[in-house]
Structures are given as C-alpha cells and as structure tokens.
Amino acid sequence: MTARTTPARTVPAGGPGPARDVDALPLRSRTVMALALATAAGLVAFGWPLVIRPGSGLEHGTDAPLVLAGVLVAVLGVVLVALGDGGIDVKAIAVLGLLSAVGAVLRPLSAGTAGVELVFVVIVIGGRVFGPGFGFALGSTTIFASALLTGGVGPWMPFQMLAASWIGLGAGLLPRRVRGRTEVAVLAGYGTVAALAFGLAMNLSFWPFQLGTESGLSFVAGDPVTTNLRRFVLYSTATSLGWDIGRAVTTAVGIALLGRPALSAVRRTATRAAFGPPAVARADPGDGTGRGAAA
C-alpha cells in the first residue's frame, strides 16, 4: 500500500489505514509552557498547607478556599485557551464533547455507595488514545459538565477539574509501545494509583479548613512538614480511605473489563475522524508484522 505524507501525518491511500493513536490537541511550546505553569500553580494550591508559615493570611482565612479556587479557574482557563490556540480540529472538539458527556453522565450514575466511580475510566482511555493535551482538556471538561449536571458547583470544583486533568495528561504520557493485554494492565494500574491520588489531593485541598485547630488531626501552620503530613495521612485514613479504595477498585475493574473494547472503539473513531493538520498521528508499534494495532 502506498502512502502520501504531509508534514503533520501520514495518510494511507485508499482509506484511513489501521487504527492508531493521535495527538488531537498537539502540545506545542506555548501549550507545554502553559501546562507547566498550571501544574506549578496547582501544586502550590494543593500543597500550601505543608509549607505555610504562621501568621499567613491563608492560615485562618475562611475565604481562602474561594481565593484558591478562583486562582485555579484562571489557570485552567489560560491552559484551555492555550490548547485551543494550538489548533484544535473541529472533529476533535466534537469527540471532546462526546467523551465529556459520557463521563458527565457516568459520574452521577456511578458515584454512590463505597466511592464507586467510573468517570476516570473515560478520562484515562481518552487521554491514552488522543494524547496528553486532549487528556488534560477532557479531565477539566468532564468534571465541569458533571458538576453542572449534578449541581455540584463549589470551591472544590476547580480542584477536582485540575486533578482530573492531571489524570488525563498522565494517561497520554504513558509509554506508547505497550499494546494488548499489557496495555490494559498498565492502564488499570495507572487508574488505580490515579484514583487514590485524586482522593488524597481532594482531602488536602480542604483539610486545613474543615477541622479547625482543636483536633489532633488538624492542620497546624508552621509545624514541620513531616508532622503535618502525618496528621494528614491519619485524617485521610480516618475519613476517606474506604471511599478512595472503592474508587480505585472501580477504576481498575472498569478498565480491566472495558479497556480493550473501549480502546479499539475509540481508536477506530480516531482513525475514521481523520483529524485536520493539527492532529499528529503517533507511531504505532503494531504487532511486529508491519500492521498497526487491531481496530
């Protein structure tokens, strides 16, 4: 089969070719810089309780969660604008909307007893197939859409959006050459760790404001990092460990059961969509016979 090559991708003559992964939101230098700044700002927003000095305005400020949430909203807005400025194909926007809607519907249906949560299955698979930039955007839009759907808008939402975006970003950065059952196992393991980390990050975002200063599990400004970290671990163990484990198990089982058919279906969509020039086809390791991953 002959092929004609464009600077952005290779299009086999006579058809879309084998199913493969694409960078639906290519990461150019500006977007990489925006993502790096957003990650740095997010780490500060999540981790300030471990390094804050006594007397800081955040120590007892009841409006601190609103301030931090506002900062994260601005940061996410800048990153999403930067991603769009990099040249997003209209078909990629349609796929992003579709996957966000699926995740938004799954979230209220699955988030119930024992932390059952299926939304990360969609975010991990979307990020894996469509790339880290798409995964970052998918995490934010999915949580935003589900919050509007369930009325869950509040100071916690920007933190959830950023944490979910990191999960989608990380899924897109996993090694590309892994395929088949090994790929599903890697994604399930990644989803397990990501789901646990999501719970810890959410706890860290509101832990300083929830217990006051009287509890033995309370945040104490100025204490050594190890001391505050020990209190935080005890707090998380006592309050949310069961939910976090439930979310991790649900994510792992969901990916293990649905990962292979879902990856094939989404990869067929990526191939047939024939994204415009901004989308860049990524190297497909295939099966060693010269063919790409099976659709």
PDB file of C-alpha atoms in Angstrom:
ATOM      1  CA  MET A   1       0.000   0.000   0.000  1.00  0.00           C
ATOM      2  CA  THR A   2       1.397   3.342  -0.984  1.00  0.00           C
ATOM      3  CA  ALA A   3       1.122   6.346   1.230  1.00  0.00           C
ATOM      4  CA  ARG A   4       1.261  10.071   0.776  1.00  0.00           C
ATOM      5  CA  THR A   5       2.902  12.075   3.507  1.00  0.00           C
ATOM      6  CA  THR A   6       2.020  15.501   4.879  1.00  0.00           C
ATOM      7  CA  PRO A   7       4.127  17.419   7.371  1.00  0.00           C
ATOM      8  CA  ALA A   8       1.617  16.620  10.095  1.00  0.00           C
ATOM      9  CA  ARG A   9       0.693  12.985   9.435  1.00  0.00           C
ATOM     10  CA  THR A  10       0.753  10.066   7.068  1.00  0.00           C
ATOM     11  CA  VAL A  11      -2.476   9.195   5.265  1.00  0.00           C
ATOM     12  CA  PRO A  12      -2.599   5.813   3.538  1.00  0.00           C
ATOM     13  CA  ALA A  13      -4.018   5.998   0.049  1.00  0.00           C
ATOM     14  CA  GLY A  14      -7.410   4.387  -0.365  1.00  0.00           C
ATOM     15  CA  GLY A  15      -8.538   4.519   3.230  1.00  0.00           C
ATOM     16  CA  PRO A  16      -7.917   5.716   6.726  1.00  0.00           C
ATOM     17  CA  GLY A  17      -5.480   2.857   7.465  1.00  0.00           C
ATOM     18  CA  PRO A  18      -5.106   0.928  10.716  1.00  0.00           C
ATOM     19  CA  ALA A  19      -6.499   2.283  13.946  1.00  0.00           C
ATOM     20  CA  ARG A  20      -3.929   4.296  15.831  1.00  0.00           C
ATOM     21  CA  ASP A  21      -3.453   6.958  18.463  1.00  0.00           C
ATOM     22  CA  VAL A  22      -3.358  10.627  17.539  1.00  0.00           C
ATOM     23  CA  ASP A  23      -2.433  13.850  19.251  1.00  0.00           C
ATOM     24  CA  ALA A  24      -5.811  15.501  18.858  1.00  0.00           C
ATOM     25  CA  LEU A  25      -4.516  18.518  20.816  1.00  0.00           C
ATOM     26  CA  PRO A  26      -0.846  18.811  19.848  1.00  0.00           C
ATOM     27  CA  LEU A  27       1.446  20.118  22.561  1.00  0.00           C
ATOM     28  CA  ARG A  28       3.425  22.980  21.112  1.00  0.00           C
ATOM     29  CA  SER A  29       5.913  25.073  23.030  1.00  0.00           C
ATOM     30  CA  ARG A  30       3.322  27.592  24.264  1.00  0.00           C
ATOM     31  CA  THR A  31       0.932  24.926  25.470  1.00  0.00           C
ATOM     32  CA  VAL A  32       3.728  22.978  27.148  1.00  0.00           C
ATOM     33  CA  MET A  33       4.718  26.148  28.976  1.00  0.00           C
ATOM     34  CA  ALA A  34       1.090  26.803  29.957  1.00  0.00           C
ATOM     35  CA  LEU A  35       0.737  23.241  31.234  1.00  0.00           C
ATOM     36  CA  ALA A  36       3.953  23.547  33.232  1.00  0.00           C
ATOM     37  CA  LEU A  37       2.794  26.807  34.822  1.00  0.00           C
ATOM     38  CA  ALA A  38      -0.633  25.338  35.573  1.00  0.00           C
ATOM     39  CA  THR A  39       0.985  22.324  37.199  1.00  0.00           C
ATOM     40  CA  ALA A  40       3.216  24.549  39.314  1.00  0.00           C
ATOM     41  CA  ALA A  41       0.268  26.736  40.354  1.00  0.00           C
ATOM     42  CA  GLY A  42      -1.783  23.634  41.105  1.00  0.00           C
ATOM     43  CA  LEU A  43       0.935  22.120  43.282  1.00  0.00           C
ATOM     44  CA  VAL A  44       1.050  25.354  45.281  1.00  0.00           C
ATOM     45  CA  ALA A  45      -2.750  25.465  45.578  1.00  0.00           C
ATOM     46  CA  PHE A  46      -2.897  21.859  46.788  1.00  0.00           C
ATOM     47  CA  GLY A  47       0.290  21.709  48.844  1.00  0.00           C
ATOM     48  CA  TRP A  48       0.475  25.053  50.641  1.00  0.00           C
ATOM     49  CA  PRO A  49      -0.662  23.528  53.995  1.00  0.00           C
ATOM     50  CA  LEU A  50       2.615  21.633  54.183  1.00  0.00           C
ATOM     51  CA  VAL A  51       4.846  24.675  53.825  1.00  0.00           C
ATOM     52  CA  ILE A  52       2.857  27.683  55.093  1.00  0.00           C
ATOM     53  CA  ARG A  53       4.331  29.943  57.763  1.00  0.00           C
ATOM     54  CA  PRO A  54       2.401  31.008  60.924  1.00  0.00           C
ATOM     55  CA  GLY A  55       0.535  34.283  60.512  1.00  0.00           C
ATOM     56  CA  SER A  56      -0.141  33.856  56.830  1.00  0.00           C
ATOM     57  CA  GLY A  57      -3.463  35.088  55.522  1.00  0.00           C
ATOM     58  CA  LEU A  58      -4.364  31.541  54.498  1.00  0.00           C
ATOM     59  CA  GLU A  59      -3.905  30.166  57.997  1.00  0.00           C
ATOM     60  CA  HIS A  60      -7.335  31.100  59.317  1.00  0.00           C
ATOM     61  CA  GLY A  61      -8.911  32.770  56.317  1.00  0.00           C
ATOM     62  CA  THR A  62     -12.426  31.465  55.704  1.00  0.00           C
ATOM     63  CA  ASP A  63     -12.295  32.915  52.225  1.00  0.00           C
ATOM     64  CA  ALA A  64      -9.050  31.107  51.355  1.00  0.00           C
ATOM     65  CA  PRO A  65     -10.832  28.228  49.534  1.00  0.00           C
ATOM     66  CA  LEU A  66     -12.619  30.757  47.333  1.00  0.00           C
ATOM     67  CA  VAL A  67      -9.369  32.586  46.579  1.00  0.00           C
ATOM     68  CA  LEU A  68      -7.559  29.376  45.674  1.00  0.00           C
ATOM     69  CA  ALA A  69     -10.494  28.169  43.591  1.00  0.00           C
ATOM     70  CA  GLY A  70     -10.518  31.466  41.707  1.00  0.00           C
ATOM     71  CA  VAL A  71      -6.817  31.152  41.008  1.00  0.00           C
ATOM     72  CA  LEU A  72      -7.256  27.627  39.673  1.00  0.00           C
ATOM     73  CA  VAL A  73     -10.179  28.662  37.466  1.00  0.00           C
ATOM     74  CA  ALA A  74      -7.997  31.383  35.930  1.00  0.00           C
ATOM     75  CA  VAL A  75      -5.123  28.947  35.462  1.00  0.00           C
ATOM     76  CA  LEU A  76      -7.333  26.332  33.823  1.00  0.00           C
ATOM     77  CA  GLY A  77      -8.846  28.977  31.569  1.00  0.00           C
ATOM     78  CA  VAL A  78      -5.414  30.060  30.379  1.00  0.00           C
ATOM     79  CA  VAL A  79      -4.354  26.474  29.702  1.00  0.00           C
ATOM     80  CA  LEU A  80      -7.521  25.593  27.787  1.00  0.00           C
ATOM     81  CA  VAL A  81      -7.197  28.747  25.694  1.00  0.00           C
ATOM     82  CA  ALA A  82      -3.556  27.850  25.005  1.00  0.00           C
ATOM     83  CA  LEU A  83      -4.582  24.341  23.959  1.00  0.00           C
ATOM     84  CA  GLY A  84      -7.202  25.726  21.594  1.00  0.00           C
ATOM     85  CA  ASP A  85      -4.749  28.272  20.247  1.00  0.00           C
ATOM     86  CA  GLY A  86      -2.508  25.386  19.270  1.00  0.00           C
ATOM     87  CA  GLY A  87      -5.001  24.467  16.578  1.00  0.00           C
ATOM     88  CA  ILE A  88      -7.763  22.078  17.606  1.00  0.00           C
ATOM     89  CA  ASP A  89      -9.673  20.384  14.817  1.00  0.00           C
ATOM     90  CA  VAL A  90     -13.463  20.763  14.891  1.00  0.00           C
ATOM     91  CA  LYS A  91     -13.740  16.964  14.928  1.00  0.00           C
ATOM     92  CA  ALA A  92     -11.512  16.854  17.987  1.00  0.00           C
ATOM     93  CA  ILE A  93     -13.875  19.326  19.668  1.00  0.00           C
ATOM     94  CA  ALA A  94     -16.791  17.041  18.799  1.00  0.00           C
ATOM     95  CA  VAL A  95     -15.000  13.997  20.237  1.00  0.00           C
ATOM     96  CA  LEU A  96     -14.048  16.000  23.330  1.00  0.00           C
ATOM     97  CA  GLY A  97     -17.687  16.992  23.815  1.00  0.00           C
ATOM     98  CA  LEU A  98     -18.880  13.428  23.306  1.00  0.00           C
ATOM     99  CA  LEU A  99     -16.436  11.879  25.782  1.00  0.00           C
ATOM    100  CA  SER A 100     -17.083  14.680  28.281  1.00  0.00           C
ATOM    101  CA  ALA A 101     -20.814  13.996  28.047  1.00  0.00           C
ATOM    102  CA  VAL A 102     -20.272  10.268  28.568  1.00  0.00           C
ATOM    103  CA  GLY A 103     -18.120  10.954  31.614  1.00  0.00           C
ATOM    104  CA  ALA A 104     -20.574  13.529  32.955  1.00  0.00           C
ATOM    105  CA  VAL A 105     -23.436  11.041  32.717  1.00  0.00           C
ATOM    106  CA  LEU A 106     -21.436   8.181  34.237  1.00  0.00           C
ATOM    107  CA  ARG A 107     -20.318  10.233  37.215  1.00  0.00           C
ATOM    108  CA  PRO A 108     -23.688  10.797  38.923  1.00  0.00           C
ATOM    109  CA  LEU A 109     -24.823   7.291  37.957  1.00  0.00           C
ATOM    110  CA  SER A 110     -21.770   5.620  39.463  1.00  0.00           C
ATOM    111  CA  ALA A 111     -20.730   7.891  42.327  1.00  0.00           C
ATOM    112  CA  GLY A 112     -22.605   6.285  45.159  1.00  0.00           C
ATOM    113  CA  THR A 113     -22.011   3.620  47.702  1.00  0.00           C
ATOM    114  CA  ALA A 114     -18.385   2.933  48.703  1.00  0.00           C
ATOM    115  CA  GLY A 115     -16.914   5.506  46.339  1.00  0.00           C
ATOM    116  CA  VAL A 116     -17.909   3.716  43.135  1.00  0.00           C
ATOM    117  CA  GLU A 117     -16.632   5.984  40.343  1.00  0.00           C
ATOM    118  CA  LEU A 118     -16.424   5.228  36.615  1.00  0.00           C
ATOM    119  CA  VAL A 119     -15.569   8.673  35.271  1.00  0.00           C
ATOM    120  CA  PHE A 120     -11.825   8.018  35.400  1.00  0.00           C
ATOM    121  CA  VAL A 121     -12.202   5.073  33.021  1.00  0.00           C
ATOM    122  CA  VAL A 122     -13.339   7.514  30.331  1.00  0.00           C
ATOM    123  CA  ILE A 123     -10.638  10.078  31.136  1.00  0.00           C
ATOM    124  CA  VAL A 124      -7.819   7.503  31.153  1.00  0.00           C
ATOM    125  CA  ILE A 125      -8.881   5.897  27.857  1.00  0.00           C
ATOM    126  CA  GLY A 126      -9.470   9.273  26.201  1.00  0.00           C
ATOM    127  CA  GLY A 127      -6.074  10.565  27.263  1.00  0.00           C
ATOM    128  CA  ARG A 128      -4.399   7.347  26.187  1.00  0.00           C
ATOM    129  CA  VAL A 129      -5.769   7.408  22.632  1.00  0.00           C
ATOM    130  CA  PHE A 130      -5.969  11.147  21.918  1.00  0.00           C
ATOM    131  CA  GLY A 131      -2.815  12.293  23.702  1.00  0.00           C
ATOM    132  CA  PRO A 132      -1.810  14.248  26.812  1.00  0.00           C
ATOM    133  CA  GLY A 133      -3.200  17.619  25.682  1.00  0.00           C
ATOM    134  CA  PHE A 134      -6.577  16.111  24.896  1.00  0.00           C
ATOM    135  CA  GLY A 135      -6.491  14.176  28.166  1.00  0.00           C
ATOM    136  CA  PHE A 136      -5.873  17.359  30.132  1.00  0.00           C
ATOM    137  CA  ALA A 137      -8.793  19.118  28.445  1.00  0.00           C
ATOM    138  CA  LEU A 138     -11.013  16.034  28.833  1.00  0.00           C
ATOM    139  CA  GLY A 139     -10.416  15.913  32.587  1.00  0.00           C
ATOM    140  CA  SER A 140     -11.473  19.536  33.041  1.00  0.00           C
ATOM    141  CA  THR A 141     -14.490  19.479  30.748  1.00  0.00           C
ATOM    142  CA  THR A 142     -15.789  16.181  32.133  1.00  0.00           C
ATOM    143  CA  ILE A 143     -15.720  17.357  35.749  1.00  0.00           C
ATOM    144  CA  PHE A 144     -17.158  20.752  34.761  1.00  0.00           C
ATOM    145  CA  ALA A 145     -20.016  19.161  32.815  1.00  0.00           C
ATOM    146  CA  SER A 146     -20.812  16.675  35.578  1.00  0.00           C
ATOM    147  CA  ALA A 147     -20.799  19.478  38.168  1.00  0.00           C
ATOM    148  CA  LEU A 148     -23.342  21.415  36.117  1.00  0.00           C
ATOM    149  CA  LEU A 149     -25.397  18.254  35.658  1.00  0.00           C
ATOM    150  CA  THR A 150     -25.489  17.408  39.360  1.00  0.00           C
ATOM    151  CA  GLY A 151     -25.418  20.908  40.846  1.00  0.00           C
ATOM    152  CA  GLY A 152     -22.001  20.177  42.309  1.00  0.00           C
ATOM    153  CA  VAL A 153     -20.533  23.614  41.639  1.00  0.00           C
ATOM    154  CA  GLY A 154     -18.479  24.981  44.523  1.00  0.00           C
ATOM    155  CA  PRO A 155     -14.968  25.920  45.647  1.00  0.00           C
ATOM    156  CA  TRP A 156     -13.960  22.259  45.333  1.00  0.00           C
ATOM    157  CA  MET A 157     -14.796  22.050  41.625  1.00  0.00           C
ATOM    158  CA  PRO A 158     -11.626  23.769  40.248  1.00  0.00           C
ATOM    159  CA  PHE A 159      -9.502  21.444  42.390  1.00  0.00           C
ATOM    160  CA  GLN A 160     -11.375  18.437  41.016  1.00  0.00           C
ATOM    161  CA  MET A 161     -11.017  19.757  37.467  1.00  0.00           C
ATOM    162  CA  LEU A 162      -7.256  20.225  37.776  1.00  0.00           C
ATOM    163  CA  ALA A 163      -6.720  16.846  39.448  1.00  0.00           C
ATOM    164  CA  ALA A 164      -8.803  15.083  36.771  1.00  0.00           C
ATOM    165  CA  SER A 165      -6.863  16.961  34.084  1.00  0.00           C
ATOM    166  CA  TRP A 166      -3.599  15.666  35.523  1.00  0.00           C
ATOM    167  CA  ILE A 167      -5.002  12.133  35.306  1.00  0.00           C
ATOM    168  CA  GLY A 168      -5.868  12.589  31.619  1.00  0.00           C
ATOM    169  CA  LEU A 169      -2.495  14.198  30.960  1.00  0.00           C
ATOM    170  CA  GLY A 170      -0.653  11.329  32.634  1.00  0.00           C
ATOM    171  CA  ALA A 171      -2.596   8.712  30.668  1.00  0.00           C
ATOM    172  CA  GLY A 172      -1.485  10.397  27.457  1.00  0.00           C
ATOM    173  CA  LEU A 173       2.142  10.342  28.572  1.00  0.00           C
ATOM    174  CA  LEU A 174       2.274   6.596  29.281  1.00  0.00           C
ATOM    175  CA  PRO A 175       4.645   4.599  27.011  1.00  0.00           C
ATOM    176  CA  ARG A 176       3.186   4.280  23.511  1.00  0.00           C
ATOM    177  CA  ARG A 177       4.622   0.936  22.531  1.00  0.00           C
ATOM    178  CA  VAL A 178       2.652  -1.068  25.091  1.00  0.00           C
ATOM    179  CA  ARG A 179      -0.277  -2.868  23.489  1.00  0.00           C
ATOM    180  CA  GLY A 180      -2.739  -5.716  24.050  1.00  0.00           C
ATOM    181  CA  ARG A 181      -3.300  -7.179  27.495  1.00  0.00           C
ATOM    182  CA  THR A 182      -0.181  -5.483  28.828  1.00  0.00           C
ATOM    183  CA  GLU A 183      -1.589  -2.104  27.837  1.00  0.00           C
ATOM    184  CA  VAL A 184      -4.854  -2.802  29.646  1.00  0.00           C
ATOM    185  CA  ALA A 185      -2.906  -3.937  32.729  1.00  0.00           C
ATOM    186  CA  VAL A 186      -0.766  -0.788  32.646  1.00  0.00           C
ATOM    187  CA  LEU A 187      -3.829   1.438  32.292  1.00  0.00           C
ATOM    188  CA  ALA A 188      -5.620  -0.402  35.116  1.00  0.00           C
ATOM    189  CA  GLY A 189      -2.590   0.044  37.380  1.00  0.00           C
ATOM    190  CA  TYR A 190      -2.282   3.678  36.429  1.00  0.00           C
ATOM    191  CA  GLY A 191      -6.002   4.208  37.029  1.00  0.00           C
ATOM    192  CA  THR A 192      -5.722   2.631  40.484  1.00  0.00           C
ATOM    193  CA  VAL A 193      -2.869   4.918  41.546  1.00  0.00           C
ATOM    194  CA  ALA A 194      -4.523   7.962  39.960  1.00  0.00           C
ATOM    195  CA  ALA A 195      -7.841   7.315  41.698  1.00  0.00           C
ATOM    196  CA  LEU A 196      -6.118   7.035  45.085  1.00  0.00           C
ATOM    197  CA  ALA A 197      -4.076  10.176  44.418  1.00  0.00           C
ATOM    198  CA  PHE A 198      -7.238  12.038  43.399  1.00  0.00           C
ATOM    199  CA  GLY A 199      -8.795  11.307  46.789  1.00  0.00           C
ATOM    200  CA  LEU A 200      -5.688  12.435  48.668  1.00  0.00           C
ATOM    201  CA  ALA A 201      -5.468  15.625  46.619  1.00  0.00           C
ATOM    202  CA  MET A 202      -9.100  16.486  47.321  1.00  0.00           C
ATOM    203  CA  ASN A 203      -8.549  15.880  51.032  1.00  0.00           C
ATOM    204  CA  LEU A 204      -5.508  18.143  51.004  1.00  0.00           C
ATOM    205  CA  SER A 205      -7.493  20.933  49.343  1.00  0.00           C
ATOM    206  CA  PHE A 206      -9.962  21.304  52.231  1.00  0.00           C
ATOM    207  CA  TRP A 207      -8.266  19.625  55.202  1.00  0.00           C
ATOM    208  CA  PRO A 208      -6.940  22.914  56.728  1.00  0.00           C
ATOM    209  CA  PHE A 209     -10.438  24.436  56.758  1.00  0.00           C
ATOM    210  CA  GLN A 210     -12.547  21.515  57.931  1.00  0.00           C
ATOM    211  CA  LEU A 211     -11.418  20.582  61.454  1.00  0.00           C
ATOM    212  CA  GLY A 212     -10.425  23.900  62.947  1.00  0.00           C
ATOM    213  CA  THR A 213      -7.374  23.956  65.203  1.00  0.00           C
ATOM    214  CA  GLU A 214      -8.519  21.876  68.171  1.00  0.00           C
ATOM    215  CA  SER A 215      -8.433  18.367  66.745  1.00  0.00           C
ATOM    216  CA  GLY A 216      -5.412  16.080  66.917  1.00  0.00           C
ATOM    217  CA  LEU A 217      -5.804  15.632  63.157  1.00  0.00           C
ATOM    218  CA  SER A 218      -5.942  19.360  62.431  1.00  0.00           C
ATOM    219  CA  PHE A 219      -3.561  21.267  60.232  1.00  0.00           C
ATOM    220  CA  VAL A 220      -1.124  23.400  62.279  1.00  0.00           C
ATOM    221  CA  ALA A 221       0.532  26.257  60.440  1.00  0.00           C
ATOM    222  CA  GLY A 222       4.284  26.319  60.884  1.00  0.00           C
ATOM    223  CA  ASP A 223       4.661  22.763  62.108  1.00  0.00           C
ATOM    224  CA  PRO A 224       7.320  20.628  60.378  1.00  0.00           C
ATOM    225  CA  VAL A 225       6.242  19.152  57.082  1.00  0.00           C
ATOM    226  CA  THR A 226       6.571  15.618  58.412  1.00  0.00           C
ATOM    227  CA  THR A 227       4.321  16.398  61.382  1.00  0.00           C
ATOM    228  CA  ASN A 228       1.589  17.969  59.272  1.00  0.00           C
ATOM    229  CA  LEU A 229       1.958  15.173  56.735  1.00  0.00           C
ATOM    230  CA  ARG A 230       1.472  12.554  59.445  1.00  0.00           C
ATOM    231  CA  ARG A 231      -1.695  14.325  60.637  1.00  0.00           C
ATOM    232  CA  PHE A 232      -2.923  14.496  57.057  1.00  0.00           C
ATOM    233  CA  VAL A 233      -2.355  10.784  56.471  1.00  0.00           C
ATOM    234  CA  LEU A 234      -4.214   9.953  59.683  1.00  0.00           C
ATOM    235  CA  TYR A 235      -7.017  12.317  58.685  1.00  0.00           C
ATOM    236  CA  SER A 236      -7.327  10.736  55.233  1.00  0.00           C
ATOM    237  CA  THR A 237      -7.235   7.239  56.699  1.00  0.00           C
ATOM    238  CA  ALA A 238      -9.968   8.064  59.190  1.00  0.00           C
ATOM    239  CA  THR A 239     -12.260   9.901  56.789  1.00  0.00           C
ATOM    240  CA  SER A 240     -11.943   8.816  53.171  1.00  0.00           C
ATOM    241  CA  LEU A 241      -9.744   5.742  52.819  1.00  0.00           C
ATOM    242  CA  GLY A 242     -12.719   3.461  52.232  1.00  0.00           C
ATOM    243  CA  TRP A 243     -14.090   5.738  49.506  1.00  0.00           C
ATOM    244  CA  ASP A 244     -10.678   6.141  47.896  1.00  0.00           C
ATOM    245  CA  ILE A 245     -10.146   2.371  47.786  1.00  0.00           C
ATOM    246  CA  GLY A 246     -13.626   1.912  46.341  1.00  0.00           C
ATOM    247  CA  ARG A 247     -12.857   4.470  43.622  1.00  0.00           C
ATOM    248  CA  ALA A 248      -9.518   2.821  42.859  1.00  0.00           C
ATOM    249  CA  VAL A 249     -11.013  -0.678  42.652  1.00  0.00           C
ATOM    250  CA  THR A 250     -13.891   0.550  40.472  1.00  0.00           C
ATOM    251  CA  THR A 251     -11.474   2.271  38.103  1.00  0.00           C
ATOM    252  CA  ALA A 252      -9.197  -0.762  37.859  1.00  0.00           C
ATOM    253  CA  VAL A 253     -12.061  -3.210  37.307  1.00  0.00           C
ATOM    254  CA  GLY A 254     -13.730  -0.887  34.803  1.00  0.00           C
ATOM    255  CA  ILE A 255     -10.552  -0.578  32.742  1.00  0.00           C
ATOM    256  CA  ALA A 256      -9.825  -4.302  33.005  1.00  0.00           C
ATOM    257  CA  LEU A 257     -13.304  -5.230  31.753  1.00  0.00           C
ATOM    258  CA  LEU A 258     -13.959  -2.436  29.273  1.00  0.00           C
ATOM    259  CA  GLY A 259     -10.461  -1.293  28.379  1.00  0.00           C
ATOM    260  CA  ARG A 260      -9.758  -3.464  25.355  1.00  0.00           C
ATOM    261  CA  PRO A 261     -13.079  -2.984  23.505  1.00  0.00           C
ATOM    262  CA  ALA A 262     -13.187   0.678  24.501  1.00  0.00           C
ATOM    263  CA  LEU A 263      -9.644   1.314  23.259  1.00  0.00           C
ATOM    264  CA  SER A 264     -10.448  -0.386  19.956  1.00  0.00           C
ATOM    265  CA  ALA A 265     -13.645   1.612  19.511  1.00  0.00           C
ATOM    266  CA  VAL A 266     -12.027   4.947  20.374  1.00  0.00           C
ATOM    267  CA  ARG A 267      -9.040   4.198  18.122  1.00  0.00           C
ATOM    268  CA  ARG A 268     -11.376   3.429  15.235  1.00  0.00           C
ATOM    269  CA  THR A 269     -13.032   6.781  15.896  1.00  0.00           C
ATOM    270  CA  ALA A 270      -9.644   8.498  15.926  1.00  0.00           C
ATOM    271  CA  THR A 271      -8.727   6.890  12.611  1.00  0.00           C
ATOM    272  CA  ARG A 272     -12.020   7.490  10.826  1.00  0.00           C
ATOM    273  CA  ALA A 273     -12.281  11.055  12.129  1.00  0.00           C
ATOM    274  CA  ALA A 274      -9.207  11.941  10.050  1.00  0.00           C
ATOM    275  CA  PHE A 275      -8.382  14.940  12.170  1.00  0.00           C
ATOM    276  CA  GLY A 276      -7.140  18.001  10.367  1.00  0.00           C
ATOM    277  CA  PRO A 277      -3.490  19.060  10.044  1.00  0.00           C
ATOM    278  CA  PRO A 278      -3.104  19.986  13.726  1.00  0.00           C
ATOM    279  CA  ALA A 279      -3.639  16.368  14.709  1.00  0.00           C
ATOM    280  CA  VAL A 280      -0.451  14.346  14.556  1.00  0.00           C
ATOM    281  CA  ALA A 281      -0.521  10.578  14.091  1.00  0.00           C
ATOM    282  CA  ARG A 282       1.720   8.913  16.637  1.00  0.00           C
ATOM    283  CA  ALA A 283       3.957   5.966  15.946  1.00  0.00           C
ATOM    284  CA  ASP A 284       2.029   2.742  16.274  1.00  0.00           C
ATOM    285  CA  PRO A 285       4.157  -0.205  17.367  1.00  0.00           C
ATOM    286  CA  GLY A 286       1.703  -2.667  15.803  1.00  0.00           C
ATOM    287  CA  ASP A 287       2.194  -6.359  16.369  1.00  0.00           C
ATOM    288  CA  GLY A 288       5.588  -6.804  14.845  1.00  0.00           C
ATOM    289  CA  THR A 289       4.216  -7.771  11.421  1.00  0.00           C
ATOM    290  CA  GLY A 290       4.115  -4.301   9.996  1.00  0.00           C
ATOM    291  CA  ARG A 291       0.438  -3.849  10.805  1.00  0.00           C
ATOM    292  CA  GLY A 292      -0.914  -1.289  13.250  1.00  0.00           C
ATOM    293  CA  ALA A 293      -2.923  -2.041  16.332  1.00  0.00           C
ATOM    294  CA  ALA A 294      -6.031  -4.006  15.559  1.00  0.00           C
ATOM    295  CA  ALA A 295      -9.175  -1.927  15.331  1.00  0.00           C
TER     296      ALA A 295
END
